[in-house]
Amino acid sequence: MTASLTMPVATSQRVMPVKVIDENRRLINERRQVTGQSKISYTHLVAWAIVKAVEKVPAINQAYSENGDESFRLTTRT
């Protein structure tokens, strides 16, 4: 647990009106129900947004790694 304190961390937060997300999810699920498809969750919506963001700004798809005493920034190319 103590070792995790040395890991660099970056966080970002966005404020969204939940009512808008909830209403859009409800409309999407109503449409999907008519066509016999399964419902989507909030997790589906967030994951979809992350994928779209990475497509638009590939630089956000990075990670931190260490090899011995050296640290590296890993960038995934699509």
PDB file of N, CA and C in Angstrom:
ATOM      1  N   MET A   1       0.824  -1.189   0.000  1.00  0.00           N
ATOM      2  CA  MET A   1       0.000   0.000   0.000  1.00  0.00           C
ATOM      3  C   MET A   1       0.870   1.255   0.000  1.00  0.00           C
ATOM      4  N   THR A   2       1.913   1.257   0.777  1.00  0.00           N
ATOM      5  CA  THR A   2       2.796   2.419   0.847  1.00  0.00           C
ATOM      6  C   THR A   2       3.475   2.666  -0.492  1.00  0.00           C
ATOM      7  N   ALA A   3       3.845   1.596  -1.194  1.00  0.00           N
ATOM      8  CA  ALA A   3       4.495   1.746  -2.501  1.00  0.00           C
ATOM      9  C   ALA A   3       3.597   2.478  -3.491  1.00  0.00           C
ATOM     10  N   SER A   4       2.284   2.315  -3.369  1.00  0.00           N
ATOM     11  CA  SER A   4       1.372   2.977  -4.304  1.00  0.00           C
ATOM     12  C   SER A   4       1.412   4.496  -4.163  1.00  0.00           C
ATOM     13  N   LEU A   5       1.873   5.001  -3.024  1.00  0.00           N
ATOM     14  CA  LEU A   5       1.951   6.449  -2.816  1.00  0.00           C
ATOM     15  C   LEU A   5       3.015   7.100  -3.693  1.00  0.00           C
ATOM     16  N   THR A   6       3.969   6.320  -4.186  1.00  0.00           N
ATOM     17  CA  THR A   6       5.018   6.871  -5.037  1.00  0.00           C
ATOM     18  C   THR A   6       4.609   6.897  -6.509  1.00  0.00           C
ATOM     19  N   MET A   7       3.479   6.307  -6.850  1.00  0.00           N
ATOM     20  CA  MET A   7       3.001   6.256  -8.234  1.00  0.00           C
ATOM     21  C   MET A   7       2.423   7.622  -8.624  1.00  0.00           C
ATOM     22  N   PRO A   8       2.906   8.211  -9.722  1.00  0.00           N
ATOM     23  CA  PRO A   8       2.325   9.479 -10.157  1.00  0.00           C
ATOM     24  C   PRO A   8       0.873   9.278 -10.599  1.00  0.00           C
ATOM     25  N   VAL A   9       0.041  10.192 -10.220  1.00  0.00           N
ATOM     26  CA  VAL A   9      -1.383  10.075 -10.514  1.00  0.00           C
ATOM     27  C   VAL A   9      -1.879  11.388 -11.114  1.00  0.00           C
ATOM     28  N   ALA A  10      -2.690  11.263 -12.122  1.00  0.00           N
ATOM     29  CA  ALA A  10      -3.354  12.439 -12.695  1.00  0.00           C
ATOM     30  C   ALA A  10      -4.847  12.152 -12.736  1.00  0.00           C
ATOM     31  N   THR A  11      -5.616  13.086 -12.253  1.00  0.00           N
ATOM     32  CA  THR A  11      -7.060  12.908 -12.280  1.00  0.00           C
ATOM     33  C   THR A  11      -7.697  14.112 -12.956  1.00  0.00           C
ATOM     34  N   SER A  12      -8.865  13.876 -13.466  1.00  0.00           N
ATOM     35  CA  SER A  12      -9.616  14.937 -14.112  1.00  0.00           C
ATOM     36  C   SER A  12     -11.089  14.732 -13.784  1.00  0.00           C
ATOM     37  N   GLN A  13     -11.776  15.795 -13.539  1.00  0.00           N
ATOM     38  CA  GLN A  13     -13.200  15.698 -13.237  1.00  0.00           C
ATOM     39  C   GLN A  13     -13.972  16.645 -14.119  1.00  0.00           C
ATOM     40  N   ARG A  14     -15.146  16.217 -14.490  1.00  0.00           N
ATOM     41  CA  ARG A  14     -16.064  17.050 -15.268  1.00  0.00           C
ATOM     42  C   ARG A  14     -17.414  17.038 -14.569  1.00  0.00           C
ATOM     43  N   VAL A  15     -18.069  18.158 -14.565  1.00  0.00           N
ATOM     44  CA  VAL A  15     -19.400  18.243 -13.980  1.00  0.00           C
ATOM     45  C   VAL A  15     -20.405  18.179 -15.126  1.00  0.00           C
ATOM     46  N   MET A  16     -21.341  17.252 -15.003  1.00  0.00           N
ATOM     47  CA  MET A  16     -22.378  17.097 -16.028  1.00  0.00           C
ATOM     48  C   MET A  16     -23.733  17.064 -15.333  1.00  0.00           C
ATOM     49  N   PRO A  17     -24.718  17.657 -15.971  1.00  0.00           N
ATOM     50  CA  PRO A  17     -26.065  17.533 -15.410  1.00  0.00           C
ATOM     51  C   PRO A  17     -26.550  16.090 -15.603  1.00  0.00           C
ATOM     52  N   VAL A  18     -26.784  15.376 -14.525  1.00  0.00           N
ATOM     53  CA  VAL A  18     -27.179  13.978 -14.600  1.00  0.00           C
ATOM     54  C   VAL A  18     -28.543  13.826 -15.263  1.00  0.00           C
ATOM     55  N   LYS A  19     -29.383  14.822 -15.123  1.00  0.00           N
ATOM     56  CA  LYS A  19     -30.722  14.742 -15.721  1.00  0.00           C
ATOM     57  C   LYS A  19     -30.639  14.573 -17.237  1.00  0.00           C
ATOM     58  N   VAL A  20     -29.705  15.267 -17.867  1.00  0.00           N
ATOM     59  CA  VAL A  20     -29.536  15.153 -19.322  1.00  0.00           C
ATOM     60  C   VAL A  20     -29.063  13.753 -19.697  1.00  0.00           C
ATOM     61  N   ILE A  21     -28.074  13.245 -18.971  1.00  0.00           N
ATOM     62  CA  ILE A  21     -27.561  11.898 -19.235  1.00  0.00           C
ATOM     63  C   ILE A  21     -28.667  10.870 -19.015  1.00  0.00           C
ATOM     64  N   ASP A  22     -29.402  11.018 -17.924  1.00  0.00           N
ATOM     65  CA  ASP A  22     -30.462  10.078 -17.593  1.00  0.00           C
ATOM     66  C   ASP A  22     -31.561  10.093 -18.658  1.00  0.00           C
ATOM     67  N   GLU A  23     -31.942  11.260 -19.105  1.00  0.00           N
ATOM     68  CA  GLU A  23     -32.991  11.367 -20.133  1.00  0.00           C
ATOM     69  C   GLU A  23     -32.526  10.747 -21.448  1.00  0.00           C
ATOM     70  N   ASN A  24     -31.297  11.029 -21.845  1.00  0.00           N
ATOM     71  CA  ASN A  24     -30.774  10.436 -23.090  1.00  0.00           C
ATOM     72  C   ASN A  24     -30.700   8.919 -22.980  1.00  0.00           C
ATOM     73  N   ARG A  25     -30.254   8.414 -21.835  1.00  0.00           N
ATOM     74  CA  ARG A  25     -30.195   6.967 -21.623  1.00  0.00           C
ATOM     75  C   ARG A  25     -31.594   6.355 -21.705  1.00  0.00           C
ATOM     76  N   ARG A  26     -32.563   7.022 -21.103  1.00  0.00           N
ATOM     77  CA  ARG A  26     -33.947   6.527 -21.144  1.00  0.00           C
ATOM     78  C   ARG A  26     -34.456   6.451 -22.582  1.00  0.00           C
ATOM     79  N   LEU A  27     -34.202   7.499 -23.369  1.00  0.00           N
ATOM     80  CA  LEU A  27     -34.645   7.506 -24.770  1.00  0.00           C
ATOM     81  C   LEU A  27     -33.947   6.414 -25.588  1.00  0.00           C
ATOM     82  N   ILE A  28     -32.646   6.260 -25.360  1.00  0.00           N
ATOM     83  CA  ILE A  28     -31.898   5.215 -26.075  1.00  0.00           C
ATOM     84  C   ILE A  28     -32.452   3.837 -25.712  1.00  0.00           C
ATOM     85  N   ASN A  29     -32.699   3.608 -24.434  1.00  0.00           N
ATOM     86  CA  ASN A  29     -33.210   2.304 -24.003  1.00  0.00           C
ATOM     87  C   ASN A  29     -34.623   2.033 -24.501  1.00  0.00           C
ATOM     88  N   GLU A  30     -35.447   3.058 -24.595  1.00  0.00           N
ATOM     89  CA  GLU A  30     -36.788   2.877 -25.174  1.00  0.00           C
ATOM     90  C   GLU A  30     -36.676   2.427 -26.623  1.00  0.00           C
ATOM     91  N   ARG A  31     -35.810   3.076 -27.363  1.00  0.00           N
ATOM     92  CA  ARG A  31     -35.597   2.722 -28.778  1.00  0.00           C
ATOM     93  C   ARG A  31     -35.050   1.298 -28.908  1.00  0.00           C
ATOM     94  N   ARG A  32     -34.109   0.951 -28.052  1.00  0.00           N
ATOM     95  CA  ARG A  32     -33.511  -0.388 -28.103  1.00  0.00           C
ATOM     96  C   ARG A  32     -34.535  -1.463 -27.726  1.00  0.00           C
ATOM     97  N   GLN A  33     -35.422  -1.152 -26.793  1.00  0.00           N
ATOM     98  CA  GLN A  33     -36.446  -2.114 -26.390  1.00  0.00           C
ATOM     99  C   GLN A  33     -37.382  -2.424 -27.552  1.00  0.00           C
ATOM    100  N   VAL A  34     -37.735  -1.412 -28.328  1.00  0.00           N
ATOM    101  CA  VAL A  34     -38.614  -1.605 -29.487  1.00  0.00           C
ATOM    102  C   VAL A  34     -37.974  -2.541 -30.509  1.00  0.00           C
ATOM    103  N   THR A  35     -36.656  -2.449 -30.647  1.00  0.00           N
ATOM    104  CA  THR A  35     -35.949  -3.278 -31.630  1.00  0.00           C
ATOM    105  C   THR A  35     -35.441  -4.588 -31.029  1.00  0.00           C
ATOM    106  N   GLY A  36     -35.807  -4.877 -29.767  1.00  0.00           N
ATOM    107  CA  GLY A  36     -35.430  -6.136 -29.144  1.00  0.00           C
ATOM    108  C   GLY A  36     -33.999  -6.204 -28.660  1.00  0.00           C
ATOM    109  N   GLN A  37     -33.370  -5.063 -28.492  1.00  0.00           N
ATOM    110  CA  GLN A  37     -31.984  -5.032 -28.018  1.00  0.00           C
ATOM    111  C   GLN A  37     -31.944  -4.837 -26.509  1.00  0.00           C
ATOM    112  N   SER A  38     -30.825  -5.190 -25.903  1.00  0.00           N
ATOM    113  CA  SER A  38     -30.671  -5.038 -24.457  1.00  0.00           C
ATOM    114  C   SER A  38     -30.449  -3.572 -24.086  1.00  0.00           C
ATOM    115  N   LYS A  39     -30.661  -3.283 -22.811  1.00  0.00           N
ATOM    116  CA  LYS A  39     -30.491  -1.922 -22.315  1.00  0.00           C
ATOM    117  C   LYS A  39     -29.016  -1.557 -22.224  1.00  0.00           C
ATOM    118  N   ILE A  40     -28.755  -0.256 -22.213  1.00  0.00           N
ATOM    119  CA  ILE A  40     -27.405   0.235 -21.962  1.00  0.00           C
ATOM    120  C   ILE A  40     -27.363   0.848 -20.564  1.00  0.00           C
ATOM    121  N   SER A  41     -26.181   0.848 -19.983  1.00  0.00           N
ATOM    122  CA  SER A  41     -26.000   1.386 -18.638  1.00  0.00           C
ATOM    123  C   SER A  41     -25.222   2.700 -18.708  1.00  0.00           C
ATOM    124  N   TYR A  42     -25.103   3.329 -17.562  1.00  0.00           N
ATOM    125  CA  TYR A  42     -24.273   4.533 -17.494  1.00  0.00           C
ATOM    126  C   TYR A  42     -22.826   4.185 -17.825  1.00  0.00           C
ATOM    127  N   THR A  43     -22.389   3.004 -17.419  1.00  0.00           N
ATOM    128  CA  THR A  43     -21.026   2.564 -17.720  1.00  0.00           C
ATOM    129  C   THR A  43     -20.811   2.485 -19.227  1.00  0.00           C
ATOM    130  N   HIS A  44     -21.796   1.986 -19.953  1.00  0.00           N
ATOM    131  CA  HIS A  44     -21.698   1.944 -21.416  1.00  0.00           C
ATOM    132  C   HIS A  44     -21.500   3.345 -21.987  1.00  0.00           C
ATOM    133  N   LEU A  45     -22.261   4.296 -21.484  1.00  0.00           N
ATOM    134  CA  LEU A  45     -22.168   5.675 -21.991  1.00  0.00           C
ATOM    135  C   LEU A  45     -20.810   6.294 -21.690  1.00  0.00           C
ATOM    136  N   VAL A  46     -20.303   6.060 -20.475  1.00  0.00           N
ATOM    137  CA  VAL A  46     -18.994   6.611 -20.103  1.00  0.00           C
ATOM    138  C   VAL A  46     -17.898   5.959 -20.939  1.00  0.00           C
ATOM    139  N   ALA A  47     -17.960   4.643 -21.114  1.00  0.00           N
ATOM    140  CA  ALA A  47     -16.950   3.942 -21.920  1.00  0.00           C
ATOM    141  C   ALA A  47     -16.971   4.429 -23.363  1.00  0.00           C
ATOM    142  N   TRP A  48     -18.160   4.634 -23.912  1.00  0.00           N
ATOM    143  CA  TRP A  48     -18.293   5.146 -25.286  1.00  0.00           C
ATOM    144  C   TRP A  48     -17.646   6.529 -25.387  1.00  0.00           C
ATOM    145  N   ALA A  49     -17.872   7.380 -24.402  1.00  0.00           N
ATOM    146  CA  ALA A  49     -17.297   8.728 -24.407  1.00  0.00           C
ATOM    147  C   ALA A  49     -15.774   8.675 -24.329  1.00  0.00           C
ATOM    148  N   ILE A  50     -15.242   7.747 -23.544  1.00  0.00           N
ATOM    149  CA  ILE A  50     -13.785   7.612 -23.431  1.00  0.00           C
ATOM    150  C   ILE A  50     -13.191   7.183 -24.772  1.00  0.00           C
ATOM    151  N   VAL A  51     -13.816   6.204 -25.416  1.00  0.00           N
ATOM    152  CA  VAL A  51     -13.326   5.745 -26.726  1.00  0.00           C
ATOM    153  C   VAL A  51     -13.341   6.888 -27.732  1.00  0.00           C
ATOM    154  N   LYS A  52     -14.420   7.644 -27.771  1.00  0.00           N
ATOM    155  CA  LYS A  52     -14.512   8.784 -28.699  1.00  0.00           C
ATOM    156  C   LYS A  52     -13.447   9.832 -28.389  1.00  0.00           C
ATOM    157  N   ALA A  53     -13.178  10.077 -27.104  1.00  0.00           N
ATOM    158  CA  ALA A  53     -12.158  11.059 -26.721  1.00  0.00           C
ATOM    159  C   ALA A  53     -10.775  10.607 -27.165  1.00  0.00           C
ATOM    160  N   VAL A  54     -10.462   9.317 -26.999  1.00  0.00           N
ATOM    161  CA  VAL A  54      -9.155   8.789 -27.417  1.00  0.00           C
ATOM    162  C   VAL A  54      -9.011   8.864 -28.934  1.00  0.00           C
ATOM    163  N   GLU A  55     -10.097   8.619 -29.657  1.00  0.00           N
ATOM    164  CA  GLU A  55     -10.050   8.746 -31.125  1.00  0.00           C
ATOM    165  C   GLU A  55      -9.754  10.183 -31.535  1.00  0.00           C
ATOM    166  N   LYS A  56     -10.351  11.124 -30.834  1.00  0.00           N
ATOM    167  CA  LYS A  56     -10.189  12.535 -31.184  1.00  0.00           C
ATOM    168  C   LYS A  56      -8.853  13.103 -30.706  1.00  0.00           C
ATOM    169  N   VAL A  57      -8.397  12.684 -29.525  1.00  0.00           N
ATOM    170  CA  VAL A  57      -7.157  13.193 -28.939  1.00  0.00           C
ATOM    171  C   VAL A  57      -6.316  11.993 -28.485  1.00  0.00           C
ATOM    172  N   PRO A  58      -5.586  11.352 -29.392  1.00  0.00           N
ATOM    173  CA  PRO A  58      -4.828  10.152 -29.052  1.00  0.00           C
ATOM    174  C   PRO A  58      -3.798  10.365 -27.936  1.00  0.00           C
ATOM    175  N   ALA A  59      -3.356  11.579 -27.713  1.00  0.00           N
ATOM    176  CA  ALA A  59      -2.347  11.846 -26.687  1.00  0.00           C
ATOM    177  C   ALA A  59      -2.842  11.507 -25.280  1.00  0.00           C
ATOM    178  N   ILE A  60      -4.156  11.411 -25.072  1.00  0.00           N
ATOM    179  CA  ILE A  60      -4.653  11.083 -23.733  1.00  0.00           C
ATOM    180  C   ILE A  60      -4.531   9.592 -23.423  1.00  0.00           C
ATOM    181  N   ASN A  61      -4.163   8.800 -24.403  1.00  0.00           N
ATOM    182  CA  ASN A  61      -4.029   7.354 -24.211  1.00  0.00           C
ATOM    183  C   ASN A  61      -2.588   7.018 -23.832  1.00  0.00           C
ATOM    184  N   GLN A  62      -2.198   7.405 -22.638  1.00  0.00           N
ATOM    185  CA  GLN A  62      -0.834   7.195 -22.164  1.00  0.00           C
ATOM    186  C   GLN A  62      -0.853   6.535 -20.793  1.00  0.00           C
ATOM    187  N   ALA A  63       0.273   5.919 -20.452  1.00  0.00           N
ATOM    188  CA  ALA A  63       0.388   5.240 -19.165  1.00  0.00           C
ATOM    189  C   ALA A  63       1.784   5.465 -18.602  1.00  0.00           C
ATOM    190  N   TYR A  64       1.956   5.127 -17.342  1.00  0.00           N
ATOM    191  CA  TYR A  64       3.233   5.258 -16.638  1.00  0.00           C
ATOM    192  C   TYR A  64       3.786   3.861 -16.392  1.00  0.00           C
ATOM    193  N   SER A  65       5.090   3.699 -16.578  1.00  0.00           N
ATOM    194  CA  SER A  65       5.728   2.407 -16.332  1.00  0.00           C
ATOM    195  C   SER A  65       7.113   2.625 -15.740  1.00  0.00           C
ATOM    196  N   GLU A  66       7.576   1.641 -15.001  1.00  0.00           N
ATOM    197  CA  GLU A  66       8.924   1.675 -14.432  1.00  0.00           C
ATOM    198  C   GLU A  66       9.657   0.409 -14.820  1.00  0.00           C
ATOM    199  N   ASN A  67      10.968   0.546 -15.027  1.00  0.00           N
ATOM    200  CA  ASN A  67      11.841  -0.591 -15.272  1.00  0.00           C
ATOM    201  C   ASN A  67      13.095  -0.356 -14.434  1.00  0.00           C
ATOM    202  N   GLY A  68      13.143  -0.999 -13.291  1.00  0.00           N
ATOM    203  CA  GLY A  68      14.244  -0.733 -12.372  1.00  0.00           C
ATOM    204  C   GLY A  68      14.125   0.667 -11.799  1.00  0.00           C
ATOM    205  N   ASP A  69      15.194   1.462 -11.986  1.00  0.00           N
ATOM    206  CA  ASP A  69      15.191   2.841 -11.483  1.00  0.00           C
ATOM    207  C   ASP A  69      14.678   3.840 -12.506  1.00  0.00           C
ATOM    208  N   GLU A  70      14.384   3.380 -13.715  1.00  0.00           N
ATOM    209  CA  GLU A  70      13.936   4.288 -14.768  1.00  0.00           C
ATOM    210  C   GLU A  70      12.410   4.294 -14.857  1.00  0.00           C
ATOM    211  N   SER A  71      11.864   5.454 -15.162  1.00  0.00           N
ATOM    212  CA  SER A  71      10.422   5.558 -15.381  1.00  0.00           C
ATOM    213  C   SER A  71      10.178   6.005 -16.819  1.00  0.00           C
ATOM    214  N   PHE A  72       9.045   5.573 -17.355  1.00  0.00           N
ATOM    215  CA  PHE A  72       8.726   5.831 -18.752  1.00  0.00           C
ATOM    216  C   PHE A  72       7.276   6.255 -18.909  1.00  0.00           C
ATOM    217  N   ARG A  73       7.023   7.036 -19.922  1.00  0.00           N
ATOM    218  CA  ARG A  73       5.651   7.325 -20.347  1.00  0.00           C
ATOM    219  C   ARG A  73       5.395   6.437 -21.558  1.00  0.00           C
ATOM    220  N   LEU A  74       4.356   5.630 -21.481  1.00  0.00           N
ATOM    221  CA  LEU A  74       3.993   4.751 -22.574  1.00  0.00           C
ATOM    222  C   LEU A  74       2.875   5.394 -23.381  1.00  0.00           C
ATOM    223  N   THR A  75       3.039   5.449 -24.671  1.00  0.00           N
ATOM    224  CA  THR A  75       2.020   5.997 -25.557  1.00  0.00           C
ATOM    225  C   THR A  75       1.557   4.897 -26.494  1.00  0.00           C
ATOM    226  N   THR A  76       0.259   4.643 -26.516  1.00  0.00           N
ATOM    227  CA  THR A  76      -0.298   3.641 -27.405  1.00  0.00           C
ATOM    228  C   THR A  76      -0.734   4.320 -28.691  1.00  0.00           C
ATOM    229  N   ARG A  77      -0.309   3.779 -29.784  1.00  0.00           N
ATOM    230  CA  ARG A  77      -0.710   4.335 -31.088  1.00  0.00           C
ATOM    231  C   ARG A  77      -1.857   3.511 -31.640  1.00  0.00           C
ATOM    232  N   THR A  78      -2.805   4.202 -32.243  1.00  0.00           N
ATOM    233  CA  THR A  78      -3.968   3.501 -32.817  1.00  0.00           C
ATOM    234  C   THR A  78      -3.834   3.376 -34.308  1.00  0.00           C
TER     235      THR A  78
END
